[in-house]
């Protein structure tokens, strides 16, 4: 645990699962002692989750023959130089995304074959990492307009949504925003903050009749997500709290969401 010359390249290796196991403890210590690099790692985790959501349903499709031909240098000679360069770039991007050819994109490809529950959790964590750190633009509608926030998000997401009152757990509502979700759906994110400035978020989207629950943390660390899929919606509570406290907050939020749907 003596190495101290880690770099941004090692962050990508860690995300891709390529960092040697014997270096992991030293890497984790280095990350903790370098806030800027730790923030980059969190952003890369969010980027990976966002790319996974963007390519949902596409990652396992075969590469179109015309794009494969371009990458292999078999494109028709009559194509203009500009068009050839454009198609080469596009085809290479598709080949990387679909085929998982090395590096960071390979890590995305391997994650993309996880189950739907992990995808929900990763999308919720990505949203939390992206917006919880924002001071002025964390939400679109503030808590002061709570009624409008609930009605607006309910209409956009397609289910009855209440903003849980988490004051008993020490958290006040900051506000909420609308986010894109997988398969062209929409998700609501509600942001909460305690007296110390610690933030948690509640990510909710319409879901099928599937029922599931669990806890998810990325292999590289970061915020934890406690999630449920039940009664036509999917919900995840995300934060960096001690596990027991996050669990208590999640149970309270979950119970109030159920009560709101039933009312």
CSV table of C-alpha atoms in Angstrom, one decimal:
chain,number,residue,atom,x,y,z
A,1,UNK,CA,0.0,0.0,0.0
A,2,UNK,CA,2.9,2.4,-0.8
A,3,UNK,CA,2.2,3.4,-4.4
A,4,UNK,CA,1.2,7.1,-4.7
A,5,UNK,CA,1.7,7.8,-8.4
A,6,UNK,CA,-1.9,7.0,-9.5
A,7,UNK,CA,-3.4,9.0,-12.3
A,8,UNK,CA,-6.7,9.5,-14.2
A,9,UNK,CA,-5.8,6.5,-16.3
A,10,UNK,CA,-6.0,4.4,-13.1
A,11,UNK,CA,-9.5,5.7,-12.4
A,12,UNK,CA,-10.6,4.3,-15.8
A,13,UNK,CA,-8.8,1.0,-15.1
A,14,UNK,CA,-10.6,0.7,-11.8
A,15,UNK,CA,-13.9,1.4,-13.4
A,16,UNK,CA,-13.2,-1.3,-16.0
A,17,UNK,CA,-12.1,-3.8,-13.4
A,18,UNK,CA,-8.6,-3.8,-14.8
A,19,UNK,CA,-6.7,-2.4,-11.8
A,20,UNK,CA,-4.5,-5.1,-10.2
A,21,UNK,CA,-6.0,-6.4,-7.0
A,22,UNK,CA,-2.8,-5.9,-5.0
A,23,UNK,CA,-3.0,-2.1,-5.9
A,24,UNK,CA,-6.6,-1.7,-4.9
A,25,UNK,CA,-6.0,-0.6,-1.3
A,26,UNK,CA,-3.4,1.9,-2.3
A,27,UNK,CA,-5.7,3.2,-5.0
A,28,UNK,CA,-8.6,3.6,-2.6
A,29,UNK,CA,-6.4,5.5,-0.2
A,30,UNK,CA,-5.1,7.7,-3.0
A,31,UNK,CA,-8.6,8.5,-4.2
A,32,UNK,CA,-9.7,9.5,-0.6
A,33,UNK,CA,-6.7,11.8,-0.3
A,34,UNK,CA,-7.4,13.5,-3.7
A,35,UNK,CA,-10.9,15.1,-3.7
A,36,UNK,CA,-10.5,16.3,-7.3
A,37,UNK,CA,-9.8,12.8,-8.5
A,38,UNK,CA,-12.5,11.3,-6.3
A,39,UNK,CA,-15.0,13.8,-7.9
A,40,UNK,CA,-13.8,12.7,-11.4
A,41,UNK,CA,-14.4,9.1,-10.4
A,42,UNK,CA,-17.9,9.9,-9.4
A,43,UNK,CA,-18.5,11.8,-12.6
A,44,UNK,CA,-17.2,8.8,-14.7
A,45,UNK,CA,-19.6,6.5,-12.7
A,46,UNK,CA,-22.4,8.8,-13.6
A,47,UNK,CA,-21.3,9.0,-17.3
A,48,UNK,CA,-21.2,5.2,-17.5
A,49,UNK,CA,-24.7,4.9,-16.1
A,50,UNK,CA,-26.0,7.6,-18.4
A,51,UNK,CA,-24.4,5.9,-21.5
A,52,UNK,CA,-25.8,2.6,-20.4
A,53,UNK,CA,-29.3,4.1,-20.2
A,54,UNK,CA,-28.8,5.7,-23.6
A,55,UNK,CA,-27.8,2.5,-25.2
A,56,UNK,CA,-30.3,0.3,-23.4
A,57,UNK,CA,-31.7,-2.3,-25.8
A,58,UNK,CA,-29.0,-1.5,-28.4
A,59,UNK,CA,-25.8,-3.0,-26.9
A,60,UNK,CA,-26.6,-6.5,-27.9
A,61,UNK,CA,-27.8,-5.7,-31.5
A,62,UNK,CA,-25.5,-6.8,-34.4
A,63,UNK,CA,-23.5,-4.0,-36.0
A,64,UNK,CA,-25.2,-3.0,-39.3
A,65,UNK,CA,-23.3,-4.5,-42.3
A,66,UNK,CA,-22.8,-1.0,-43.9
A,67,UNK,CA,-21.1,0.3,-40.7
A,68,UNK,CA,-18.9,-2.8,-40.4
A,69,UNK,CA,-17.8,-2.3,-44.0
A,70,UNK,CA,-16.8,1.3,-43.4
A,71,UNK,CA,-14.7,0.3,-40.3
A,72,UNK,CA,-13.0,-2.5,-42.3
A,73,UNK,CA,-12.3,-0.1,-45.2
A,74,UNK,CA,-14.8,-1.6,-47.5
A,75,UNK,CA,-17.0,1.5,-48.0
A,76,UNK,CA,-18.0,2.3,-51.6
A,77,UNK,CA,-15.3,4.3,-53.3
A,78,UNK,CA,-17.8,6.8,-54.7
A,79,UNK,CA,-18.5,8.3,-51.3
A,80,UNK,CA,-17.2,11.8,-50.8
A,81,UNK,CA,-14.2,12.3,-48.6
A,82,UNK,CA,-16.2,14.3,-46.1
A,83,UNK,CA,-19.0,11.7,-46.0
A,84,UNK,CA,-16.4,8.8,-45.6
A,85,UNK,CA,-14.8,10.5,-42.6
A,86,UNK,CA,-18.2,11.2,-41.0
A,87,UNK,CA,-19.3,7.6,-41.5
A,88,UNK,CA,-16.0,6.3,-40.3
A,89,UNK,CA,-16.3,8.2,-37.0
A,90,UNK,CA,-19.9,7.2,-36.6
A,91,UNK,CA,-19.2,3.6,-37.4
A,92,UNK,CA,-16.2,3.5,-35.0
A,93,UNK,CA,-18.3,4.8,-32.2
A,94,UNK,CA,-21.0,2.2,-32.9
A,95,UNK,CA,-18.4,-0.6,-33.1
A,96,UNK,CA,-16.9,0.6,-29.8
A,97,UNK,CA,-20.2,0.9,-28.1
A,98,UNK,CA,-21.7,-2.4,-29.3
A,99,UNK,CA,-18.5,-4.5,-29.5
A,100,UNK,CA,-16.9,-3.3,-26.3
A,101,UNK,CA,-13.5,-2.8,-27.9
A,102,UNK,CA,-11.2,-2.0,-25.0
A,103,UNK,CA,-10.8,0.7,-22.3
A,104,UNK,CA,-13.7,2.6,-20.8
A,105,UNK,CA,-16.3,1.5,-23.4
A,106,UNK,CA,-15.5,-2.1,-22.6
A,107,UNK,CA,-16.4,-1.4,-19.0
A,108,UNK,CA,-19.7,0.1,-20.1
A,109,UNK,CA,-20.4,-2.9,-22.3
A,110,UNK,CA,-19.9,-5.4,-19.5
A,111,UNK,CA,-22.2,-3.4,-17.1
A,112,UNK,CA,-24.9,-3.1,-19.8
A,113,UNK,CA,-25.7,-6.8,-19.5
A,114,UNK,CA,-26.7,-6.5,-15.8
A,115,UNK,CA,-30.3,-6.9,-14.7
A,116,UNK,CA,-32.9,-4.2,-14.7
A,117,UNK,CA,-32.8,-3.6,-11.0
A,118,UNK,CA,-29.1,-2.6,-11.2
A,119,UNK,CA,-29.9,-0.3,-14.1
A,120,UNK,CA,-32.5,1.5,-12.0
A,121,UNK,CA,-30.0,1.9,-9.2
A,122,UNK,CA,-27.3,3.1,-11.5
A,123,UNK,CA,-29.6,5.7,-13.1
A,124,UNK,CA,-30.6,6.9,-9.7
A,125,UNK,CA,-27.0,7.1,-8.5
A,126,UNK,CA,-26.0,8.9,-11.7
A,127,UNK,CA,-28.8,11.5,-11.2
A,128,UNK,CA,-27.7,12.0,-7.5
A,129,UNK,CA,-24.0,12.4,-8.4
A,130,UNK,CA,-24.9,14.9,-11.1
A,131,UNK,CA,-27.3,17.1,-9.2
A,132,UNK,CA,-26.9,16.7,-5.5
A,133,UNK,CA,-23.6,18.7,-5.6
A,134,UNK,CA,-25.2,21.6,-7.4
A,135,UNK,CA,-25.9,24.6,-5.2
A,136,UNK,CA,-28.0,26.9,-7.4
A,137,UNK,CA,-29.4,24.5,-10.0
A,138,UNK,CA,-29.9,21.3,-8.2
A,139,UNK,CA,-33.7,21.3,-8.8
A,140,UNK,CA,-36.2,22.7,-11.3
A,141,UNK,CA,-39.0,23.4,-8.9
A,142,UNK,CA,-38.3,24.4,-5.3
A,143,UNK,CA,-39.9,23.0,-2.2
A,144,UNK,CA,-41.7,26.3,-1.7
A,145,UNK,CA,-43.9,25.2,-4.6
A,146,UNK,CA,-44.6,21.7,-3.3
A,147,UNK,CA,-48.1,21.3,-4.6
A,148,UNK,CA,-47.1,22.3,-8.2
A,149,UNK,CA,-44.0,20.1,-7.9
A,150,UNK,CA,-46.1,17.0,-7.0
A,151,UNK,CA,-48.7,17.6,-9.7
A,152,UNK,CA,-46.2,18.4,-12.4
A,153,UNK,CA,-44.0,15.3,-11.7
A,154,UNK,CA,-47.0,13.1,-11.4
A,155,UNK,CA,-48.3,14.2,-14.8
A,156,UNK,CA,-45.0,13.8,-16.5
A,157,UNK,CA,-44.0,10.5,-15.0
A,158,UNK,CA,-47.4,9.0,-15.3
A,159,UNK,CA,-48.2,8.0,-11.7
A,160,UNK,CA,-49.4,9.6,-8.6
A,161,UNK,CA,-46.4,11.0,-6.7
A,162,UNK,CA,-46.2,12.6,-3.3
A,163,UNK,CA,-43.0,14.2,-1.9
A,164,UNK,CA,-42.4,12.3,1.3
A,165,UNK,CA,-42.1,14.3,4.5
A,166,UNK,CA,-38.7,13.2,5.9
A,167,UNK,CA,-38.4,15.8,8.7
A,168,UNK,CA,-38.5,13.1,11.3
A,169,UNK,CA,-35.4,11.7,9.8
A,170,UNK,CA,-33.7,15.1,9.7
A,171,UNK,CA,-34.2,15.9,6.1
A,172,UNK,CA,-36.1,18.8,4.5
A,173,UNK,CA,-37.2,18.9,0.8
A,174,UNK,CA,-35.1,21.0,-1.4
A,175,UNK,CA,-37.2,20.5,-4.5
A,176,UNK,CA,-37.3,18.2,-7.6
A,177,UNK,CA,-36.7,17.8,-11.3
A,178,UNK,CA,-37.8,15.7,-14.2
A,179,UNK,CA,-35.2,13.4,-15.8
A,180,UNK,CA,-35.1,11.0,-18.8
A,181,UNK,CA,-35.3,7.3,-18.0
A,182,UNK,CA,-34.7,4.1,-20.0
A,183,UNK,CA,-36.8,3.3,-23.0
A,184,UNK,CA,-37.9,6.9,-23.6
A,185,UNK,CA,-39.6,7.1,-20.1
A,186,UNK,CA,-39.4,9.8,-17.6
A,187,UNK,CA,-38.3,9.8,-14.0
A,188,UNK,CA,-38.8,12.2,-11.0
A,189,UNK,CA,-36.0,13.1,-8.7
A,190,UNK,CA,-36.7,14.7,-5.3
A,191,UNK,CA,-33.8,16.1,-3.4
A,192,UNK,CA,-33.5,16.4,0.4
A,193,UNK,CA,-31.0,18.0,2.7
A,194,UNK,CA,-30.2,17.8,6.4
A,195,UNK,CA,-28.9,20.5,8.8
A,196,UNK,CA,-25.3,19.6,8.0
A,197,UNK,CA,-25.8,20.0,4.3
A,198,UNK,CA,-25.9,16.2,3.6
A,199,UNK,CA,-28.1,15.4,0.7
A,200,UNK,CA,-30.1,12.4,-0.3
A,201,UNK,CA,-32.4,11.9,-3.3
A,202,UNK,CA,-35.5,10.0,-4.2
A,203,UNK,CA,-35.7,8.7,-7.8
A,204,UNK,CA,-39.1,7.5,-9.0
A,205,UNK,CA,-40.3,6.2,-12.4
A,206,UNK,CA,-43.2,4.2,-13.7
A,207,UNK,CA,-42.4,0.5,-14.0
A,208,UNK,CA,-44.0,-2.8,-15.0
A,209,UNK,CA,-45.7,-5.2,-12.6
A,210,UNK,CA,-42.4,-6.6,-11.6
A,211,UNK,CA,-41.7,-6.7,-7.8
A,212,UNK,CA,-38.2,-6.5,-6.4
A,213,UNK,CA,-36.1,-4.8,-3.8
A,214,UNK,CA,-32.5,-4.5,-2.9
A,215,UNK,CA,-29.4,-2.4,-2.2
A,216,UNK,CA,-26.8,-1.4,-4.7
A,217,UNK,CA,-23.4,0.2,-4.6
A,218,UNK,CA,-21.0,0.6,-7.5
A,219,UNK,CA,-17.8,-1.5,-7.3
A,220,UNK,CA,-15.8,1.7,-7.3
A,221,UNK,CA,-17.7,3.0,-4.3
A,222,UNK,CA,-19.7,6.2,-4.0
A,223,UNK,CA,-23.4,6.7,-3.0
A,224,UNK,CA,-25.6,3.7,-2.1
A,225,UNK,CA,-29.0,3.1,-3.5
A,226,UNK,CA,-31.9,1.3,-1.8
A,227,UNK,CA,-34.5,0.4,-4.3
A,228,UNK,CA,-38.0,-1.1,-4.7
A,229,UNK,CA,-40.1,-2.1,-7.7
A,230,UNK,CA,-43.7,-2.5,-6.7
A,231,UNK,CA,-47.3,-1.5,-7.6
A,232,UNK,CA,-46.4,-0.1,-11.0
A,233,UNK,CA,-43.5,2.1,-10.0
A,234,UNK,CA,-39.8,1.9,-9.3
A,235,UNK,CA,-38.2,3.9,-6.5
A,236,UNK,CA,-34.6,4.3,-5.3
A,237,UNK,CA,-33.3,6.3,-2.3
A,238,UNK,CA,-29.7,7.4,-2.9
A,239,UNK,CA,-27.2,8.8,-0.4
A,240,UNK,CA,-23.8,8.5,1.3
A,241,UNK,CA,-25.3,8.0,4.8
A,242,UNK,CA,-24.4,5.2,7.2
A,243,UNK,CA,-26.3,2.1,6.0
A,244,UNK,CA,-28.7,2.0,8.9
A,245,UNK,CA,-29.7,5.6,8.6
A,246,UNK,CA,-30.1,5.4,4.9
A,247,UNK,CA,-32.3,2.3,5.4
A,248,UNK,CA,-34.5,4.2,7.9
A,249,UNK,CA,-34.9,7.1,5.6
A,250,UNK,CA,-35.7,4.8,2.7
A,251,UNK,CA,-38.4,2.9,4.6
A,252,UNK,CA,-40.1,6.1,5.6
A,253,UNK,CA,-40.0,7.4,2.0
A,254,UNK,CA,-41.3,4.1,0.7
A,255,UNK,CA,-44.2,3.9,3.2
A,256,UNK,CA,-45.3,7.5,2.3
A,257,UNK,CA,-45.1,6.8,-1.4
A,258,UNK,CA,-47.3,3.7,-1.0
A,259,UNK,CA,-49.8,5.7,1.1
A,260,UNK,CA,-49.9,8.5,-1.5
A,261,UNK,CA,-50.6,6.1,-4.3
A,262,UNK,CA,-53.4,4.4,-2.3
A,263,UNK,CA,-55.0,7.7,-1.3
